[in-house]
């Protein structure tokens, strides 16, 4: 039927008005956080890892400690559960584990999306953004315009005088514009030696990190560049520059972490690190063995950044997005999609095998009931069941004096589904195999992820099992391996295995972990 004249126009207007009201309600509820639903108990809902109550998240942004609160900002789509309308979501915590989600902090505006970036504490009001005589938070982020607009990325600044609750855009934005389509993810820190702000920012297609300096966070001058170096199979994104202490706290080294997507060794997105020196102007890679490695050898840890503003003496803390662009938009979760890793304290170790980054997840405050494990010189590990646990839980194992070549542990969710963690001395690798773990949301999902094994380092293993992920740390934390899993059930039968029946002793412990949402 054909509607005519004024009648049809009026219907059109009414429809338009209804659409406007619905859109306005959606925008308001998304921005105020009132549309939050659910009790964090849906299938696969992480219990010890942060995830937004609803909608899509990717990279963590602007991690900062300020006035007794840890802030986690994150790439967020306030309108849906796939990538788009990128804005900064916001959550706060007093321990980096229990998070409280707040309204969107920096929304997409006038067709400019708010991409990844960092937040600094401007202690001396160097920017002039703080109220006189006070300190405040300054965010430095990438503004991104995508087709059909001209593809262009610039660096921009916003500030908050109320502990990150509300933000004002700097009227002089952008503060850096190279007239390029790909120029993103500023990592800004205060450099004590030069008494200047340092920005490490990526030219993804050139595989370069540029270093800029500034006295006021507004006017920036380029000092140097690093790269191409290491792996250049894909875009370089999400740099993070930080000083890392040695395990004994007596010395320190600089680490430059760079995201790589696609083309990482495990497929898709990955994170490499370079260890060396940063003199306030340029980064120089160390020549020591081990100066180039991977912050994570699993498939699901990307765009990790470190907290700014931590109290003096606090170890640096890195936190990443547990995901991979190969299948990020297809994860089988609702009403949210995307989650963060646990925070991890960083240090570095040096031994006969060289230098290595060491990561230790912050999880102790969540520990509940504990059981100890001891298996003496067993020649048939395959028969040994260590018990049953329900996610979330933590398992620590130390394999002592192994004469066996391949051994490890399996977590069975039923007879046909398991996730396997193993040391294969013949092949010289530590691995996690999730190919039998459960649902596979994409053909890229089934995987056996591997890391080089260093014979001189201990055969220890820490596993943190949540409802849809496993974080593994091996060889004294010098190997971190994070992989998502979607098991049919949340109970795990923990069972050891070995291949050829040579002796291994195992000591260890399990802990139940308390949900961060209760
Ligand atoms: C990495 C990334 C960043 C970018 C952001 C956009 O995951 O591509 O380079 O700033 O995601 O959401």
Coordinates of C-alpha atoms and ligand atoms in Angstrom, one line a residue:
X1 CA 0.0 0.0 0.0
X2 CA 1.2 3.4 -0.9
X3 CA 1.0 6.1 1.8
X4 CA 0.5 9.6 0.4
X5 CA 1.1 13.2 1.1
X6 CA 0.9 14.7 4.6
X7 CA -0.2 11.4 6.1
X8 CA 3.0 9.7 5.0
X9 CA 5.2 12.6 6.0
X10 CA 3.6 12.7 9.5
X11 CA 4.2 9.0 9.9
X12 CA 7.8 9.6 8.9
X13 CA 8.1 12.4 11.4
X14 CA 6.6 10.3 14.2
X15 CA 9.0 7.4 13.3
X16 CA 11.9 9.8 13.3
X17 CA 10.9 11.2 16.7
X18 CA 10.5 7.7 18.2
X19 CA 14.0 6.8 16.8
X20 CA 15.5 10.0 18.3
X21 CA 14.0 9.2 21.7
X22 CA 15.3 5.6 21.6
X23 CA 18.8 6.7 20.5
X24 CA 18.9 9.5 23.1
X25 CA 17.9 6.9 25.8
X26 CA 20.5 4.5 24.6
X27 CA 23.2 7.2 24.5
X28 CA 22.2 8.5 28.0
X29 CA 22.0 5.0 29.6
X30 CA 25.3 3.9 27.9
X31 CA 27.1 7.1 29.1
X32 CA 25.7 7.1 32.6
X33 CA 26.2 3.4 33.1
X34 CA 22.6 2.8 34.1
X35 CA 22.0 0.2 31.4
X36 CA 24.2 -2.2 33.4
X37 CA 22.6 -5.6 33.8
X38 CA 23.5 -9.1 35.0
X39 CA 25.2 -10.3 38.1
X40 CA 28.6 -11.4 36.6
X41 CA 27.5 -15.0 36.8
X42 CA 26.7 -15.7 33.1
X43 CA 28.3 -18.7 31.3
X44 CA 32.1 -18.0 30.8
X45 CA 31.9 -14.8 32.8
X46 CA 35.5 -14.3 34.2
X47 CA 35.5 -14.4 38.0
X48 CA 39.0 -13.2 38.8
X49 CA 39.6 -11.1 35.6
X50 CA 38.0 -7.7 34.8
X51 CA 35.3 -7.7 32.1
X52 CA 32.8 -4.9 31.4
X53 CA 29.3 -5.5 32.6
X54 CA 28.1 -5.4 29.0
X55 CA 29.4 -4.6 25.5
X56 CA 32.7 -4.8 23.8
X57 CA 36.2 -4.1 25.2
X58 CA 39.7 -4.3 23.8
X59 CA 43.0 -2.7 25.0
X60 CA 43.4 -1.5 28.5
X61 CA 44.1 2.3 28.5
X62 CA 45.3 4.9 30.9
X63 CA 46.3 2.6 33.8
X64 CA 47.1 4.9 36.7
X65 CA 47.2 4.9 40.5
X66 CA 46.0 8.2 42.0
X67 CA 44.7 9.3 45.4
X68 CA 44.4 5.7 46.7
X69 CA 42.6 4.3 43.6
X70 CA 43.8 2.2 40.7
X71 CA 42.1 3.3 37.4
X72 CA 41.5 0.9 34.5
X73 CA 40.3 2.7 31.4
X74 CA 39.6 0.5 28.4
X75 CA 38.7 0.6 24.7
X76 CA 35.0 0.3 24.8
X77 CA 32.0 0.3 22.5
X78 CA 29.1 1.8 24.5
X79 CA 26.6 0.6 21.9
X80 CA 27.4 -3.0 21.1
X81 CA 29.4 -6.2 21.6
X82 CA 31.7 -5.9 18.5
X83 CA 34.4 -3.3 17.8
X84 CA 33.2 0.2 17.0
X85 CA 32.4 3.7 18.4
X86 CA 35.6 3.4 20.3
X87 CA 35.5 5.3 23.6
X88 CA 37.2 4.9 27.0
X89 CA 35.3 2.8 29.5
X90 CA 36.3 3.2 33.1
X91 CA 36.6 1.1 36.3
X92 CA 38.3 1.8 39.7
X93 CA 39.8 -0.5 42.3
X94 CA 41.7 -0.3 45.6
X95 CA 43.7 -3.5 44.9
X96 CA 43.9 -4.0 41.0
X97 CA 41.6 -7.0 41.4
X98 CA 38.1 -6.0 42.6
X99 CA 36.8 -3.5 40.0
X100 CA 33.9 -1.2 40.1
X101 CA 32.7 0.0 36.7
X102 CA 32.0 3.7 36.2
X103 CA 30.3 5.6 33.4
X104 CA 32.2 6.1 30.1
X105 CA 35.1 8.5 30.6
X106 CA 35.9 9.7 27.1
X107 CA 33.2 9.1 24.5
X108 CA 33.6 9.1 20.7
X109 CA 33.0 12.7 19.6
X110 CA 32.1 14.4 16.3
X111 CA 33.2 11.3 14.3
X112 CA 36.5 11.0 16.1
X113 CA 37.0 7.7 18.0
X114 CA 39.1 7.6 21.2
X115 CA 41.8 5.0 20.6
X116 CA 44.4 3.7 23.0
X117 CA 46.6 5.9 25.2
X118 CA 47.8 6.6 28.6
X119 CA 47.2 8.7 31.7
X120 CA 49.8 10.5 33.8
X121 CA 49.7 12.2 37.2
X122 CA 50.7 15.8 36.6
X123 CA 52.1 16.3 40.1
X124 CA 53.4 19.9 39.6
X125 CA 50.7 21.1 37.3
X126 CA 53.3 21.3 34.4
X127 CA 50.4 21.4 32.0
X128 CA 48.5 24.2 33.7
X129 CA 45.4 22.0 33.5
X130 CA 45.2 21.3 37.2
X131 CA 43.6 23.8 39.7
X132 CA 46.4 26.0 41.0
X133 CA 48.5 24.2 43.6
X134 CA 47.0 20.8 43.0
X135 CA 47.9 17.7 41.0
X136 CA 45.5 16.2 38.4
X137 CA 45.2 13.5 35.8
X138 CA 46.1 14.1 32.1
X139 CA 45.1 11.6 29.4
X140 CA 47.1 11.4 26.1
X141 CA 45.2 9.3 23.5
X142 CA 44.9 8.8 19.8
X143 CA 42.0 10.4 18.0
X144 CA 41.1 8.3 15.0
X145 CA 39.1 9.2 12.0
X146 CA 38.1 6.2 9.8
X147 CA 36.7 6.0 6.3
X148 CA 34.4 7.4 4.9
X149 CA 36.3 10.3 6.6
X150 CA 39.9 10.7 5.6
X151 CA 41.8 8.1 7.6
X152 CA 43.8 10.1 10.1
X153 CA 45.3 9.5 13.5
X154 CA 46.5 12.3 15.9
X155 CA 47.6 12.5 19.5
X156 CA 45.3 14.5 21.8
X157 CA 45.1 15.5 25.4
X158 CA 42.2 15.7 28.0
X159 CA 42.4 16.4 31.7
X160 CA 40.4 15.6 34.9
X161 CA 40.4 17.5 38.1
X162 CA 38.0 15.1 39.9
X163 CA 39.9 11.8 40.1
X164 CA 39.1 10.7 36.6
X165 CA 35.3 11.1 36.9
X166 CA 34.9 13.9 34.4
X167 CA 37.2 15.0 31.6
X168 CA 37.8 18.2 29.6
X169 CA 39.3 18.1 26.2
X170 CA 42.3 20.5 25.6
X171 CA 41.1 23.3 23.3
X172 CA 44.4 23.1 21.4
X173 CA 44.0 19.5 20.3
X174 CA 45.6 17.7 18.5
X175 CA 49.0 18.1 20.2
X176 CA 50.7 15.9 17.5
X177 CA 49.6 15.5 13.9
X178 CA 52.0 14.0 11.4
X179 CA 49.2 14.0 8.8
X180 CA 49.3 10.2 8.8
X181 CA 46.6 7.5 8.7
X182 CA 48.5 5.2 11.1
X183 CA 50.2 6.9 14.0
X184 CA 48.9 5.7 17.4
X185 CA 48.9 4.5 21.0
X186 CA 51.0 7.0 23.0
X187 CA 52.7 5.7 26.1
X188 CA 53.6 8.7 28.3
X189 CA 55.7 8.7 31.4
X190 CA 57.7 11.2 33.5
X191 CA 61.4 10.9 33.0
X192 CA 63.2 11.7 36.2
X193 CA 66.7 12.3 34.6
X194 CA 65.6 14.8 31.9
X195 CA 62.7 16.1 34.0
X196 CA 60.6 15.9 30.9
X197 CA 57.6 13.9 29.8
X198 CA 58.5 11.1 27.4
X199 CA 56.1 9.8 24.8
X200 CA 56.6 6.5 22.9
X201 CA 54.2 6.3 20.0
X202 CA 53.9 3.9 17.1
X203 CA 54.1 4.2 13.3
X204 CA 52.5 0.7 12.8
X205 CA 53.2 0.3 9.1
X206 CA 56.9 1.5 9.4
X207 CA 57.5 -0.8 12.4
X208 CA 58.9 2.2 14.3
X209 CA 58.4 3.6 17.8
X210 CA 59.0 7.4 17.9
X211 CA 60.1 9.1 21.1
X212 CA 58.9 12.6 21.8
X213 CA 59.7 14.9 24.8
X214 CA 57.6 17.6 26.4
X215 CA 57.8 20.0 29.4
X216 CA 54.0 20.6 29.5
X217 CA 52.3 17.6 27.8
X218 CA 51.1 20.0 25.1
X219 CA 54.1 20.9 23.0
X220 CA 56.1 17.9 21.9
X221 CA 59.4 17.5 20.0
X222 CA 60.8 14.3 18.5
X223 CA 64.0 13.0 20.0
X224 CA 64.6 9.6 18.3
X225 CA 63.1 6.5 16.8
X226 CA 63.5 2.8 17.4
X227 CA 62.9 0.1 14.7
X228 CA 62.4 -1.8 12.6
X229 CA 63.7 -4.5 14.9
X230 CA 62.8 -8.0 16.1
X231 CA 59.6 -9.2 14.5
X232 CA 58.0 -7.0 11.8
X233 CA 55.5 -9.4 10.3
X234 CA 52.5 -7.1 11.1
X235 CA 51.6 -3.7 12.4
X236 CA 53.4 -2.4 15.5
X237 CA 50.9 -1.1 18.0
X238 CA 50.6 -0.3 21.7
X239 CA 54.1 0.5 22.8
X240 CA 54.9 0.7 26.5
X241 CA 58.2 2.0 27.8
X242 CA 59.1 1.2 31.4
X243 CA 62.0 0.8 33.8
X244 CA 62.1 -2.7 35.3
X245 CA 64.0 -3.6 38.5
X246 CA 66.2 -6.7 38.8
X247 CA 64.7 -9.5 41.0
X248 CA 67.0 -8.5 43.9
X249 CA 66.1 -4.8 43.4
X250 CA 69.7 -3.7 43.1
X251 CA 69.7 -2.6 39.5
X252 CA 67.2 -1.9 36.7
X253 CA 66.9 -2.1 33.0
X254 CA 64.5 -0.4 30.4
X255 CA 61.9 -2.5 28.6
X256 CA 60.2 -1.4 25.4
X257 CA 57.1 -3.6 24.8
X258 CA 55.6 -3.5 21.3
X259 CA 52.3 -5.2 20.1
X260 CA 52.4 -7.0 16.8
X261 CA 49.3 -7.7 14.8
X262 CA 49.0 -9.9 12.7
X263 CA 51.9 -12.2 12.3
X264 CA 52.8 -13.1 15.9
X265 CA 54.5 -16.5 16.3
X266 CA 51.4 -18.1 17.7
X267 CA 49.2 -16.6 15.0
X268 CA 47.5 -13.2 15.0
X269 CA 48.3 -10.8 17.8
X270 CA 51.3 -11.0 20.0
X271 CA 53.6 -8.9 22.2
X272 CA 57.4 -8.6 21.9
X273 CA 59.8 -6.9 24.3
X274 CA 63.1 -5.3 23.9
X275 CA 65.4 -4.8 26.9
X276 CA 68.1 -2.1 26.9
X277 CA 68.7 1.5 28.0
X278 CA 66.6 4.6 27.6
X279 CA 68.6 7.8 28.3
X280 CA 65.6 10.1 28.1
X281 CA 66.1 10.7 24.4
X282 CA 66.5 7.3 22.7
X283 CA 66.2 3.6 23.4
X284 CA 69.2 1.3 22.8
X285 CA 68.8 -2.4 22.6
X286 CA 71.1 -4.4 24.9
X287 CA 73.4 -6.9 23.2
X288 CA 72.9 -9.5 26.0
X289 CA 71.3 -12.9 25.2
X290 CA 67.6 -12.7 25.9
X291 CA 67.2 -9.0 25.2
X292 CA 64.5 -9.7 22.7
X293 CA 61.6 -11.9 23.7
X294 CA 57.8 -12.2 24.0
X295 CA 55.9 -10.9 27.0
X296 CA 53.4 -13.7 26.4
X297 CA 53.7 -17.0 24.4
X298 CA 50.0 -17.7 24.4
X299 CA 47.5 -16.5 21.8
X300 CA 45.5 -14.2 24.1
X301 CA 47.4 -11.4 25.6
X302 CA 47.6 -8.1 23.7
X303 CA 48.3 -4.4 24.1
X304 CA 49.4 -4.8 27.7
X305 CA 50.4 -1.5 29.4
X306 CA 51.9 -0.6 32.7
X307 CA 50.4 1.5 35.6
X308 CA 51.6 5.0 35.9
X309 CA 51.8 6.8 39.3
X310 CA 52.5 3.7 41.5
X311 CA 54.0 4.5 44.9
X312 CA 57.8 4.7 45.0
X313 CA 59.3 1.2 45.4
X314 CA 56.3 -0.6 43.9
X315 CA 57.2 -3.1 41.2
X316 CA 55.9 -2.1 37.8
X317 CA 52.6 -3.8 36.9
X318 CA 51.6 -4.8 33.5
X319 CA 48.0 -5.7 32.4
X320 CA 46.8 -6.7 29.0
X321 CA 43.7 -7.6 26.9
X322 CA 43.1 -11.4 26.9
X323 CA 42.3 -11.7 23.3
X324 CA 43.5 -12.0 19.7
X325 CA 42.3 -10.0 16.7
X326 CA 42.0 -13.3 14.8
X327 CA 38.7 -14.1 16.6
X328 CA 38.1 -11.2 19.1
X329 CA 34.7 -10.3 17.5
X330 CA 33.4 -13.9 17.7
X331 CA 33.9 -14.9 21.3
X332 CA 30.8 -16.8 22.5
X333 CA 29.9 -14.5 25.5
X334 CA 27.0 -12.2 26.2
X335 CA 26.1 -9.5 27.2
X336 CA 29.9 -8.5 27.1
X337 CA 32.8 -9.4 24.9
X338 CA 36.4 -9.1 26.0
X339 CA 38.3 -9.3 29.3
X340 CA 41.6 -8.2 30.8
X341 CA 44.5 -10.3 32.2
X342 CA 45.5 -10.3 35.8
X343 CA 47.8 -7.5 36.8
X344 CA 51.4 -8.8 36.7
X345 CA 54.4 -7.5 38.7
X346 CA 57.5 -7.2 36.5
X347 CA 61.2 -7.7 37.2
X348 CA 64.1 -9.2 35.3
X349 CA 66.4 -12.1 36.0
X350 CA 69.9 -12.8 34.8
X351 CA 71.4 -16.3 34.7
X352 CA 73.7 -18.5 32.5
X353 CA 71.0 -18.5 29.9
X354 CA 70.9 -14.7 29.7
X355 CA 68.5 -12.0 30.7
X356 CA 64.7 -12.4 30.8
X357 CA 61.6 -10.6 31.8
X358 CA 59.9 -12.2 34.8
X359 CA 56.1 -11.8 35.5
X360 CA 54.3 -12.6 38.7
X361 CA 50.5 -12.4 38.7
X362 CA 48.9 -10.5 41.6
X363 CA 46.4 -13.1 42.8
X364 CA 47.2 -13.9 46.5
X365 CA 44.5 -11.6 47.9
X366 CA 41.9 -13.9 46.2
X367 CA 43.2 -17.2 47.6
X368 CA 40.7 -19.3 49.6
X369 CA 41.1 -22.9 50.6
X370 CA 44.3 -24.6 49.9
X371 CA 45.5 -28.2 49.4
X372 CA 49.1 -29.4 49.2
X373 CA 50.4 -31.9 46.6
X374 CA 53.4 -34.2 46.8
X375 CA 54.3 -37.0 44.5
X376 CA 57.7 -38.7 45.1
X377 CA 59.8 -40.0 42.2
X378 CA 56.9 -41.4 40.3
X379 CA 57.6 -43.4 37.1
X380 CA 54.0 -43.4 36.0
X381 CA 52.7 -39.9 36.4
X382 CA 49.9 -40.7 34.0
X383 CA 48.0 -42.5 36.7
X384 CA 48.3 -39.7 39.2
X385 CA 45.2 -37.6 39.9
X386 CA 45.8 -34.5 41.9
X387 CA 42.1 -33.7 42.7
X388 CA 39.1 -31.8 41.4
X389 CA 38.8 -28.0 41.4
X390 CA 36.1 -25.6 40.2
X391 CA 37.1 -22.5 38.3
X392 CA 38.4 -20.1 39.4
X393 CA 41.4 -21.8 41.0
X394 CA 45.1 -21.6 41.1
X395 CA 47.5 -24.5 40.8
X396 CA 51.3 -24.3 41.6
X397 CA 53.5 -27.2 40.6
X398 CA 57.2 -27.8 40.8
X399 CA 58.6 -30.8 38.9
X400 CA 61.8 -31.9 40.6
X401 CA 64.9 -33.6 39.0
X402 CA 63.0 -35.0 36.0
X403 CA 64.7 -37.8 34.1
X404 CA 61.5 -37.9 32.0
X405 CA 61.5 -36.0 28.7
X406 CA 57.9 -35.0 28.4
X407 CA 55.6 -34.5 31.4
X408 CA 53.0 -32.1 32.7
X409 CA 49.4 -31.8 33.7
X410 CA 46.0 -32.0 32.1
X411 CA 42.8 -30.3 33.2
X412 CA 39.9 -32.5 32.2
X413 CA 36.4 -31.0 32.1
X414 CA 35.0 -34.4 31.0
X415 CA 36.5 -37.6 29.4
X416 CA 36.8 -36.0 26.0
X417 CA 37.8 -32.5 26.8
X418 CA 41.0 -31.3 28.4
X419 CA 43.7 -28.5 28.4
X420 CA 47.2 -29.8 28.5
X421 CA 50.4 -28.1 29.9
X422 CA 53.7 -29.7 29.3
X423 CA 57.4 -29.5 29.4
X424 CA 58.9 -31.2 26.3
X425 CA 62.7 -31.4 26.9
X426 CA 63.3 -33.2 23.7
X427 CA 61.8 -30.4 21.6
X428 CA 63.0 -27.8 24.1
X429 CA 59.6 -26.3 24.7
X430 CA 57.0 -25.5 27.2
X431 CA 53.5 -25.7 25.8
X432 CA 49.8 -25.3 26.4
X433 CA 47.4 -27.3 24.2
X434 CA 43.8 -26.1 24.1
X435 CA 42.8 -28.0 20.9
X436 CA 40.6 -30.4 23.0
X437 CA 39.5 -27.8 25.6
X438 CA 35.9 -27.1 24.4
X439 CA 34.1 -24.7 22.1
X440 CA 36.2 -23.2 19.3
X441 CA 34.7 -19.9 18.1
X442 CA 36.9 -19.7 15.0
X443 CA 39.1 -22.0 12.9
X444 CA 42.1 -20.0 14.3
X445 CA 41.1 -21.0 17.9
X446 CA 42.3 -24.6 18.4
X447 CA 46.0 -24.2 19.2
X448 CA 49.1 -25.6 20.8
X449 CA 51.1 -22.6 22.0
X450 CA 54.8 -23.0 22.7
X451 CA 57.7 -21.2 24.4
X452 CA 61.4 -22.1 24.3
X453 CA 62.4 -24.1 27.4
X454 CA 65.6 -23.1 29.1
X455 CA 67.1 -26.3 30.7
X456 CA 69.0 -24.4 33.4
X457 CA 65.7 -22.8 34.7
X458 CA 63.4 -24.5 37.1
X459 CA 60.5 -26.7 35.9
X460 CA 57.8 -24.9 37.8
X461 CA 54.3 -24.0 36.7
X462 CA 51.6 -21.7 38.0
X463 CA 48.2 -22.0 36.4
X464 CA 45.3 -19.6 37.0
X465 CA 42.1 -21.1 35.7
X466 CA 39.1 -18.9 35.3
X467 CA 35.8 -19.7 33.6
X468 CA 37.0 -18.9 30.1
X469 CA 40.8 -18.5 30.3
X470 CA 44.0 -20.1 31.6
X471 CA 47.0 -18.0 32.5
X472 CA 50.2 -20.1 32.8
X473 CA 53.5 -19.0 34.2
X474 CA 56.5 -21.3 33.9
X475 CA 60.2 -21.4 34.6
X476 CA 60.2 -18.9 37.4
X477 CA 57.8 -16.5 35.6
X478 CA 60.2 -16.1 32.6
X479 CA 57.5 -17.7 30.5
X480 CA 53.9 -16.3 30.5
X481 CA 51.3 -18.0 28.4
X482 CA 47.7 -16.9 28.3
X483 CA 45.0 -18.7 26.4
X484 CA 41.2 -18.4 26.3
X485 CA 39.2 -21.6 26.7
X486 CA 35.5 -22.4 26.5
X487 CA 35.0 -25.7 28.4
X488 CA 31.6 -27.4 28.6
X489 CA 31.8 -27.4 32.4
X490 CA 33.7 -25.5 35.1
X491 CA 34.9 -28.5 37.1
X492 CA 38.4 -29.7 36.4
X493 CA 39.9 -33.1 37.1
X494 CA 43.6 -32.4 37.5
X495 CA 45.8 -35.2 36.3
X496 CA 49.5 -35.6 35.7
X497 CA 51.0 -37.2 32.7
X498 CA 54.3 -38.4 31.4
X499 CA 55.2 -40.1 28.2
X500 CA 57.8 -42.8 28.7
X501 CA 57.7 -43.7 32.4
X502 CA 60.9 -42.2 33.7
X503 CA 61.0 -40.7 37.2
X504 CA 59.7 -37.2 38.2
X505 CA 58.8 -35.8 41.6
X506 CA 56.2 -33.2 42.0
X507 CA 55.4 -30.8 44.8
X508 CA 52.7 -28.2 44.7
X509 CA 49.5 -26.7 46.0
X510 CA 46.1 -25.7 44.8
X511 CA 44.0 -22.7 46.0
X512 CA 40.4 -22.0 45.4
X513 CA 40.1 -18.3 44.3
X514 CA 37.3 -16.0 45.5
X515 CA 35.3 -14.2 42.8
X516 CA 36.1 -10.5 42.5
X517 CA 32.4 -9.7 42.0
X518 CA 31.0 -11.0 45.3
Ligands
LIG1 C1 45.1 -2.6 19.2 C2 44.4 -1.4 18.6 C3 45.2 -0.1 18.8 C4 44.1 0.9 18.7 C5 42.9 0.2 19.3 C6 41.6 0.6 18.7 O1 44.3 -3.6 19.7 O2 44.3 -1.6 17.2 O3 46.3 0.1 18.0 O4 44.5 2.1 19.4 O5 43.1 -1.1 19.1 O6 40.6 0.1 19.3

